[in-house]
Coordinates of C-alpha atoms and ligand atoms in Angstrom, one line a residue:
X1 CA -275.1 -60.6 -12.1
X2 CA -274.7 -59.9 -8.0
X3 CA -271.0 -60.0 -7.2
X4 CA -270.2 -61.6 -3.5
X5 CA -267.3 -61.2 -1.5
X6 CA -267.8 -64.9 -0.6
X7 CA -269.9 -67.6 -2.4
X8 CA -269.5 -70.7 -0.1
X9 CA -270.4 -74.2 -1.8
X10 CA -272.4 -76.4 0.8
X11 CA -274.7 -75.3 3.8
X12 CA -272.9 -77.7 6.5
X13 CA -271.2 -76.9 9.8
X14 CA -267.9 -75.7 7.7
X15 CA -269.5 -74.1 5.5
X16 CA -271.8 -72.2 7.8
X17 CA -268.7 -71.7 9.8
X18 CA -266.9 -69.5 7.8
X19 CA -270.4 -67.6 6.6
X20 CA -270.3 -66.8 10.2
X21 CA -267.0 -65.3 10.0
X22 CA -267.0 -63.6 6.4
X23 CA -270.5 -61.7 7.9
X24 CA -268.9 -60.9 11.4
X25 CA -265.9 -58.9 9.2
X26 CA -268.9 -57.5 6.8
X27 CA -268.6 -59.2 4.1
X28 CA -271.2 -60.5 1.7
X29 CA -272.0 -64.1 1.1
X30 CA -273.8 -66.7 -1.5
X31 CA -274.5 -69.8 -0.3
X32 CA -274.9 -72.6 -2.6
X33 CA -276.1 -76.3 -1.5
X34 CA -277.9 -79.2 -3.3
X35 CA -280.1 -80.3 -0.9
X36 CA -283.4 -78.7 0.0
X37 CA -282.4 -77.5 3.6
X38 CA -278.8 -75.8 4.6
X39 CA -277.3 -77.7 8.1
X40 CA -275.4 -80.4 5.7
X41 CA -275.6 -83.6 8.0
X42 CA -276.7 -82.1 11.2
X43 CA -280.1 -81.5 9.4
X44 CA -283.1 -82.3 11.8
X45 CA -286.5 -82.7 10.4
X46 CA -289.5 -81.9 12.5
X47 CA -291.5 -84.8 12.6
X48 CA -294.3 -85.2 15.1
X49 CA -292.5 -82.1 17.0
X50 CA -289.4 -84.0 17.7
X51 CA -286.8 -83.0 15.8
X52 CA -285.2 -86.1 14.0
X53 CA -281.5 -86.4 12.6
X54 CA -282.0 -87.0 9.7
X55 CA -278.2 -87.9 8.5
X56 CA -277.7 -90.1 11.2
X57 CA -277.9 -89.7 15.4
X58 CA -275.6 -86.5 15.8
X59 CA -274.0 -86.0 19.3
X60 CA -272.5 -82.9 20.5
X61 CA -269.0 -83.4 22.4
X62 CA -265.6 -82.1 23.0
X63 CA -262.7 -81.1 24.8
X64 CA -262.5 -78.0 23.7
X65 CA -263.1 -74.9 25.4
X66 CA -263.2 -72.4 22.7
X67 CA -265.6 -74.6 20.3
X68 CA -267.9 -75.2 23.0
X69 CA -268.2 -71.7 23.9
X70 CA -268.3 -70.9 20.5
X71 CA -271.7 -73.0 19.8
X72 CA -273.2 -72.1 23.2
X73 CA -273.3 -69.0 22.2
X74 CA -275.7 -69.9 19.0
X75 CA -277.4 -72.1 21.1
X76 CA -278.4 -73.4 24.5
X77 CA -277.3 -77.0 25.0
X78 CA -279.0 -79.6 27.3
X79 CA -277.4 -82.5 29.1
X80 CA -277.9 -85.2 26.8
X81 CA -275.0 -87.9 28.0
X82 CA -274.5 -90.6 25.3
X83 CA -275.1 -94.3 26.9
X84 CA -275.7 -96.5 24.1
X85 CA -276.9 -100.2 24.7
X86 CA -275.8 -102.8 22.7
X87 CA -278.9 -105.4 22.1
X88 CA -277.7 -109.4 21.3
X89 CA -280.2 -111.4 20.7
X90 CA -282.8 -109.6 23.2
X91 CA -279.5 -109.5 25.8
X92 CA -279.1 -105.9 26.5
X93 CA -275.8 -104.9 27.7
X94 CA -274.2 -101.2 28.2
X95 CA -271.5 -99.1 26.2
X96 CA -268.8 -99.2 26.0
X97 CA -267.2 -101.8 27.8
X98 CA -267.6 -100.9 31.0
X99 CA -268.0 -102.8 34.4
X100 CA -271.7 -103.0 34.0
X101 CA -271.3 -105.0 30.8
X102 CA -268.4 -107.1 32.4
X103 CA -271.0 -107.9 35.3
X104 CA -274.2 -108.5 33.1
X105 CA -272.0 -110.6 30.7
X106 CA -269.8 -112.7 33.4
X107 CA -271.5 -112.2 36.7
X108 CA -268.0 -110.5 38.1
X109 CA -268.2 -107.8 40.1
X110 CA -264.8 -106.3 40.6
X111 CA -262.6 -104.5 37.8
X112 CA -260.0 -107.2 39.5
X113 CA -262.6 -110.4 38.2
X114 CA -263.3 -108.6 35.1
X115 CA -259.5 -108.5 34.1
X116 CA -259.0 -112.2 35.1
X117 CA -261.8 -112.9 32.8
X118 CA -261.1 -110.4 29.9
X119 CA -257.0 -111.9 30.4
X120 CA -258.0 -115.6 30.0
X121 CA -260.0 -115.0 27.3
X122 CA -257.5 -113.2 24.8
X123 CA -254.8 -115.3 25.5
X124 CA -256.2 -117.9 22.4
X125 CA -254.1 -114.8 20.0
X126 CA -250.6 -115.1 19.9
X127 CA -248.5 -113.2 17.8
X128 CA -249.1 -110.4 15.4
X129 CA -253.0 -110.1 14.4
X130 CA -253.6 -110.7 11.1
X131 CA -256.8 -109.7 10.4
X132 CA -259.7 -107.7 12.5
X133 CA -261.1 -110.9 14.6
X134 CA -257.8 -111.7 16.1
X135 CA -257.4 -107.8 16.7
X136 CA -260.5 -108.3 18.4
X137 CA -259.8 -110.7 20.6
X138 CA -256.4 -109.7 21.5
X139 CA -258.0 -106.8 22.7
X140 CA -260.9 -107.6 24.7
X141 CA -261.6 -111.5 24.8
X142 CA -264.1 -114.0 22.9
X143 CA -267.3 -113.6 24.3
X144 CA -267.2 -109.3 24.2
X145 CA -266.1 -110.2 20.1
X146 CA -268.5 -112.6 19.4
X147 CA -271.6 -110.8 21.3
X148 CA -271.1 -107.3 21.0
X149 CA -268.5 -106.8 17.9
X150 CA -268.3 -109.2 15.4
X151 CA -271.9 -109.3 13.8
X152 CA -272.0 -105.2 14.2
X153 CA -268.5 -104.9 12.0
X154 CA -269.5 -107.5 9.6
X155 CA -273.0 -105.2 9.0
X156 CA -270.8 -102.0 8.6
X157 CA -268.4 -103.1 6.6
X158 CA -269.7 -105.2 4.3
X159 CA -267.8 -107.9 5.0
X160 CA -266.4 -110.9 7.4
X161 CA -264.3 -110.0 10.0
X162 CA -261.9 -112.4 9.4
X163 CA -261.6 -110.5 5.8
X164 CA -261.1 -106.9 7.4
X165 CA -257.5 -105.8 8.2
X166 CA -256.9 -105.5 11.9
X167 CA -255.7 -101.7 11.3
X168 CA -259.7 -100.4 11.6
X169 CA -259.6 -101.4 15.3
X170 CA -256.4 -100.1 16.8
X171 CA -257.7 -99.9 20.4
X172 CA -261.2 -100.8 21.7
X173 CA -261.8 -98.0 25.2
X174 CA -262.2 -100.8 27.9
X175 CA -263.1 -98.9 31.2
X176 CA -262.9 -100.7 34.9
X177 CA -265.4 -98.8 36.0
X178 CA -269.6 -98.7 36.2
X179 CA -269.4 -95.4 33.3
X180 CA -271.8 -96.0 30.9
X181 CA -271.2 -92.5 29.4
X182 CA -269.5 -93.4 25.9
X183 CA -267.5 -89.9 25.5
X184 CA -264.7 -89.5 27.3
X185 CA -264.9 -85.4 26.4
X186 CA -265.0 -82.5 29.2
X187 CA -268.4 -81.2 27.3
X188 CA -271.5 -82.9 25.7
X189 CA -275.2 -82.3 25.3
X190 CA -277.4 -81.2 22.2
X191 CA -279.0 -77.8 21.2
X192 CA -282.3 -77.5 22.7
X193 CA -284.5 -77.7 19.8
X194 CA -282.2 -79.2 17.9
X195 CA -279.3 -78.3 15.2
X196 CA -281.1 -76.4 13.3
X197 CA -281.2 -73.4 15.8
X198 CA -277.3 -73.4 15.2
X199 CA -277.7 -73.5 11.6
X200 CA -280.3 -70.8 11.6
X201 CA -277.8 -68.4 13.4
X202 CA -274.7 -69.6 11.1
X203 CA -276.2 -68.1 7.8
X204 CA -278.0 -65.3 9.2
X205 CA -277.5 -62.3 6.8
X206 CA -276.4 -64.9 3.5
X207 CA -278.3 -65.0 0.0
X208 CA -279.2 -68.8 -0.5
X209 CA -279.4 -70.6 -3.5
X210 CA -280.8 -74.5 -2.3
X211 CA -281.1 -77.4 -4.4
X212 CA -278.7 -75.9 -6.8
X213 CA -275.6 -78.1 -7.6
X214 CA -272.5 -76.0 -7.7
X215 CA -270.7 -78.4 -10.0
X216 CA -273.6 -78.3 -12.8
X217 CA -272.6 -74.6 -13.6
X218 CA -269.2 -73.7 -11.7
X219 CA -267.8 -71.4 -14.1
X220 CA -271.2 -68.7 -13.6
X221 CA -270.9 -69.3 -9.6
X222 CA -267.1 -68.9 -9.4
X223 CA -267.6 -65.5 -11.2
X224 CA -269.9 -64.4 -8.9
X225 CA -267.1 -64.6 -6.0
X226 CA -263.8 -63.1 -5.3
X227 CA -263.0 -65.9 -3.5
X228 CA -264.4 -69.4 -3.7
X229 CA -264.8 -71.8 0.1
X230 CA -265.9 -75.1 -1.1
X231 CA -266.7 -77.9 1.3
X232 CA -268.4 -80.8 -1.5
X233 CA -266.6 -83.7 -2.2
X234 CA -262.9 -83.3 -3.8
X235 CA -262.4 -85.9 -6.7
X236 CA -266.0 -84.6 -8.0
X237 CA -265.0 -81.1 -8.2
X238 CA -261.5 -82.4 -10.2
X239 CA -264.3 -84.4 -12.5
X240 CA -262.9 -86.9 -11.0
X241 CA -259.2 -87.0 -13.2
X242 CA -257.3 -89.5 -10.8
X243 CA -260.2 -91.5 -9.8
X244 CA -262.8 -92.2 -7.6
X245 CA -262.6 -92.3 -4.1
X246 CA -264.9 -94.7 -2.2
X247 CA -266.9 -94.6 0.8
X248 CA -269.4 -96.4 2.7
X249 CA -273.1 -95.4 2.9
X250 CA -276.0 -95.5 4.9
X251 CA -279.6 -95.8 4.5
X252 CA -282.1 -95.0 7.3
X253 CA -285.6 -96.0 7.8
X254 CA -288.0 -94.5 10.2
X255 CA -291.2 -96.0 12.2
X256 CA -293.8 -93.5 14.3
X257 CA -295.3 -95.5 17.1
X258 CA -298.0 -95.2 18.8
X259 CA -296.0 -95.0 22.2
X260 CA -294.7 -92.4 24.1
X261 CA -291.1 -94.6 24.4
X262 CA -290.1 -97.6 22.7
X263 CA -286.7 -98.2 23.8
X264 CA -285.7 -96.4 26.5
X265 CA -283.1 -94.9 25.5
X266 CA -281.2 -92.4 22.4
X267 CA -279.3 -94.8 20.9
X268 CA -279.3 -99.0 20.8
X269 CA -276.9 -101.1 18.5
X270 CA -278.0 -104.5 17.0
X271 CA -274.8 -106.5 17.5
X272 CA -276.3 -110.2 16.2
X273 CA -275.7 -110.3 12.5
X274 CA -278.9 -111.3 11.5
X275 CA -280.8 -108.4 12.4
X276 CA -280.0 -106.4 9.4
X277 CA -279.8 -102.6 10.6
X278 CA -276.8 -102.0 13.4
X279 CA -279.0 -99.3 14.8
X280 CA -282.0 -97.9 15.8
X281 CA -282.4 -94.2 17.3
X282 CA -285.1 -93.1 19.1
X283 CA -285.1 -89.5 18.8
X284 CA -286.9 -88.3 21.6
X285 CA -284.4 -89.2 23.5
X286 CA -282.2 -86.9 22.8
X287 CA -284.6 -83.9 24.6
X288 CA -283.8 -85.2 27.8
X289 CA -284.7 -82.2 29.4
X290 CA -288.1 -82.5 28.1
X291 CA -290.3 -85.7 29.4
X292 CA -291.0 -87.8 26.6
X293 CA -294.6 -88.7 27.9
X294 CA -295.3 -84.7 26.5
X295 CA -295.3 -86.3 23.1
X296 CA -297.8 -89.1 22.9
X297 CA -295.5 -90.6 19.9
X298 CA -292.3 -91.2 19.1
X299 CA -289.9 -92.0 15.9
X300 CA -287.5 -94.4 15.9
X301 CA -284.8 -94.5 12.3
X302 CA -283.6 -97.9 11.8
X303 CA -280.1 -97.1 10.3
X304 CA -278.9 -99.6 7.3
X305 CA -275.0 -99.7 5.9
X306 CA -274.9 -99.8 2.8
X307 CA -271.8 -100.2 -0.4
X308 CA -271.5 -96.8 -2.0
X309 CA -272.0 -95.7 -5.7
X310 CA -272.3 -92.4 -6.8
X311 CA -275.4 -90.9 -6.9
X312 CA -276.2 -91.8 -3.0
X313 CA -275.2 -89.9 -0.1
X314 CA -271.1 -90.6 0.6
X315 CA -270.9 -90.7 4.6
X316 CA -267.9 -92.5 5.6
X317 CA -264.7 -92.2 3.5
X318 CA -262.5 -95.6 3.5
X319 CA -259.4 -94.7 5.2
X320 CA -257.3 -97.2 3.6
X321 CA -254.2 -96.3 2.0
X322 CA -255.3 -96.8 -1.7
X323 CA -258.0 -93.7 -1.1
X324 CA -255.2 -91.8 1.0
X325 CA -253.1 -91.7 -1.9
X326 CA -255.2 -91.3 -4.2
X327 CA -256.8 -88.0 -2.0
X328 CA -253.4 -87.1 -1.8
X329 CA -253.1 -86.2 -5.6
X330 CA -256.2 -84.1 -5.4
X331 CA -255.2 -82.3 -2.6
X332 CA -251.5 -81.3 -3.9
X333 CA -254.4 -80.1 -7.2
X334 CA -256.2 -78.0 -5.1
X335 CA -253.2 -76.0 -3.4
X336 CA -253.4 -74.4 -7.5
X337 CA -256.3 -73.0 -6.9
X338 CA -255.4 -70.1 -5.5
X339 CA -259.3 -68.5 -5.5
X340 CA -260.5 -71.4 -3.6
X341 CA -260.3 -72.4 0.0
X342 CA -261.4 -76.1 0.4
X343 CA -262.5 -78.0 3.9
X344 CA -265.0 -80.1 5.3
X345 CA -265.7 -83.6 5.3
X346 CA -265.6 -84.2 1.9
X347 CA -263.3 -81.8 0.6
X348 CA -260.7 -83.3 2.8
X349 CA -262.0 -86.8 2.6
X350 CA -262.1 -87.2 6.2
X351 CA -264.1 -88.4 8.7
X352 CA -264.3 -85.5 11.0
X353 CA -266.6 -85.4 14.5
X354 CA -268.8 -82.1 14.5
X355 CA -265.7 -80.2 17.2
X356 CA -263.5 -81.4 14.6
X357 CA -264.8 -79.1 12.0
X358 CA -265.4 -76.2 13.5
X359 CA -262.0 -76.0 15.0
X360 CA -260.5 -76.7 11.3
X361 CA -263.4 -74.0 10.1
X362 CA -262.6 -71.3 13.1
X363 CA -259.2 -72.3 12.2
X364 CA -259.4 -71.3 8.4
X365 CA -261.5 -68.3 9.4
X366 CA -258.9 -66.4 11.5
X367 CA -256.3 -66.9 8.7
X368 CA -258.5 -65.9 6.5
X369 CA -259.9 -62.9 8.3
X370 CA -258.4 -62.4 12.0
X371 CA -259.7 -62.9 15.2
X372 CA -263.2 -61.8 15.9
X373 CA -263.8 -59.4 18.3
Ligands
LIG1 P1 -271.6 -81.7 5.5 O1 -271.7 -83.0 4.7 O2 -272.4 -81.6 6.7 O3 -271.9 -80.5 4.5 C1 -271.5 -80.4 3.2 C2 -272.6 -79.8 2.4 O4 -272.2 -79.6 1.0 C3 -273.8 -80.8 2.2 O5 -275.0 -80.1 2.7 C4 -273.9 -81.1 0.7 O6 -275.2 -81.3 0.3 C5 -273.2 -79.8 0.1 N1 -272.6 -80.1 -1.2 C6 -271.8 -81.0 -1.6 N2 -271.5 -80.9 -2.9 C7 -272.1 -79.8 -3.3 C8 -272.2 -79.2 -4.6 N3 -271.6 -79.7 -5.7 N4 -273.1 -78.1 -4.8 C9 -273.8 -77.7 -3.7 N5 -273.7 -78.2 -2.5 C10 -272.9 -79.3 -2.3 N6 -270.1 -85.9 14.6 C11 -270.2 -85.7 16.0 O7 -269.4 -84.8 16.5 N7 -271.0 -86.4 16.8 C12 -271.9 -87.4 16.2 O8 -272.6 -88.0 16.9 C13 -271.8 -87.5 14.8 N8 -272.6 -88.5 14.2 C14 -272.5 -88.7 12.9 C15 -273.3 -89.7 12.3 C16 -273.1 -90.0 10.9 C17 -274.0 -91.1 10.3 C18 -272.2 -89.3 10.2 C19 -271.9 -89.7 8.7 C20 -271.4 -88.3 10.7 C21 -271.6 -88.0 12.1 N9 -270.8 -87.0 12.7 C22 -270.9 -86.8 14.0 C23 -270.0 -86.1 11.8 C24 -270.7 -84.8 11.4 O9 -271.8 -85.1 10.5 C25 -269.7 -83.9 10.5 O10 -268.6 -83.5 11.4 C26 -270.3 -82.6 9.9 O11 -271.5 -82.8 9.4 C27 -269.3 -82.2 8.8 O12 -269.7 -80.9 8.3 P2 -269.3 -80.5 6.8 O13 -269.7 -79.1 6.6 O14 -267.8 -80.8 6.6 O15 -270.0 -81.5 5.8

């Protein structure tokens, strides 16, 4: 049996991450992931030469100078700038709420009008919220609820809004000014090409093992390591002794039309409830340095929410407090093992932006094996 210095369990951004670093310091490393591909969630699949996200529309931002250094120099990034549009009922306005959807919705045309308007129309809440509509409303007024949040949160969660606590919406960004850009972050843009150039240069010099489930034969894998990063999900690798923890899923549907743009844009959300996807990404798009009439088609992934079971892909974890504590318990479990480092999304049940994980991975790295060079 090969011995490894490292054998890293899953082939996403934390997990490629700290390959990065164990093979910088010259150390050997196994990767082992379930799926078919490494690149975890920031997967593309080349369909029709565009590459397509497949876990969902994945946009590159952040604040912070050492990340975005650090992944420019993997890869080159264009200037992709996230400006969503919301779509009710064939209404399309811009987000987030901005002065151009104040002005499309109301007709004002001053941040001063817009307040008036936004003012009059929260003052119907008085008191305490109780529950995510009148959190809602409190915030930015009836019409911006009812036409652009309610139907959207009632499709992602799985339930009325009137039945959701007001805790998931602490603050709604409400900008007085004609900025459709939704990130507020110093950098943005996506890899040219797509994430899989990033990935490609992450595990450069590892042995792979792919569709190979980690948990299905641990005890062979962990003796093939002297040390042990895992990045899968937490309660699984406990089999699960305190409980399940719960998430939300996602299921997403693609379409190639015969048309060299069919929206107009990256991203659109489907606010009105009855449409039953919240949104549809045209991935094209996302190239924007490269005309989309090159490509003569285009894909667009219609993305559904769905309950979660086990068994289907866990995307968001429910950051209630039952699941906190319950993470809590497995967490204080896996300070015990003293062979393996855990991190990532799932390890840490937590919903973590792509600069959010690499800082806790580059983080992890330099403890673990100094600075690099
Ligand atoms: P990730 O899930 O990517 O990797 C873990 C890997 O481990 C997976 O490949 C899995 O198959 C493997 N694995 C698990 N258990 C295993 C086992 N037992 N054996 C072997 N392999 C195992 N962020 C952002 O900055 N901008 C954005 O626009 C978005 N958009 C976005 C959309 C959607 C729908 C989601 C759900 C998330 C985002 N994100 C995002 C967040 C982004 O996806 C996230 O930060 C990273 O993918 C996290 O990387 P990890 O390595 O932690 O997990």
């Amino acid at each position: 049996m090969k011995k490894y210095d490292y054998v890293i369990v899953g082939g996403g951004l934390f997990g490629g991450v700290m390959a990065w670093y164990a093979r910088k310091n010259g150390k050997t490393c196994l990767i082992i992931e379930k799926r078919e591909h490494l690149g975890g969630n920031i997967y593309c699949e080349n369909v029709q030469g565009i590459p397509v996200h497949r876990y969902g529309a994945h946009i590159f931002h952040t604040s912070g100078k050492k990340v975005w250094e650090f992944v420019n120099s993997l890869a080159e990034f264009n200037r992709y700038t996230n400006c969503p549009v919301a779509d009710y009922h064939g209404e399309m306005y811009n987000l987030p709420f901005n002065m151009n959807t104040f002005s499309k919705m109301w007709g004002v045309s001053t941040p001063e009008e817009a307040k008036v308007k936004i003012e009059e129309q929260r003052s119907g809440v008085t008191g305490q919220p109780s529950n995510l509509e009148e959190q809602a409303i409190s915030l930015v007024g009836t019409d911006i609820y009812e036409k652009l949040i309610r139907g959207y949160t009632e499709k992602q969660w799985g339930r009325a809004c009137k039945e959701l606590p007001s805790f998931i919406i602490k603050r709604l960004p409400v900008r007085y000014t004609y900025d459709n850009n939704y990130f507020n972050d110093l950098y943005q843009g996506i890899p040219i090409g797509g994430y899989n150039v990033i990935t490609e240069k992450l595990f450069e010099g590892c042995d792979l093992m792919l569709k190979t489930d980690y948990l299905a034969d641990k005890e062979t894998f962990d003796a093939m390591g002297n040390r042990v990063v895992y990045t899968g999900m937490i309660d699984a690798y406990f089999k699960y002794c305190f409980g399940k923890l719960e998430y939300r899923s996602l299921r997403f549907e693609d379409d190639i039309y015969d048309v060299d743009n069919y929206q107009g844009v990256a991203v659109v959300n489907h606010t009105a409830r009855e449409v039953p996807y919240t949104r549809t990404i045209e991935h094209k798009h996302f190239e924007c340095t490269v005309p989309y009439s090159k490509i003569p088609k285009t894909v667009v992934t219609r993305e559904y929410p769905e309950a979660w079971e086990e068994g289907m892909e866990p995307y968001y974890p429910v950051n209630d407090e039952k699941n906190q504590k319950l993470y809590k318990k497995y967490e204080e479990l896996g300070k015990k093992e003293e062979k393996v480092l855990f991190g990532g999304r799932l390890a840490e049940y937590k919903y973590y932006d792509m600069d959010k994980v690499i800082a806790s991975a580059m983080w992890k790295a330099e403890a673990e094996f100094g600075k690099p060079e």
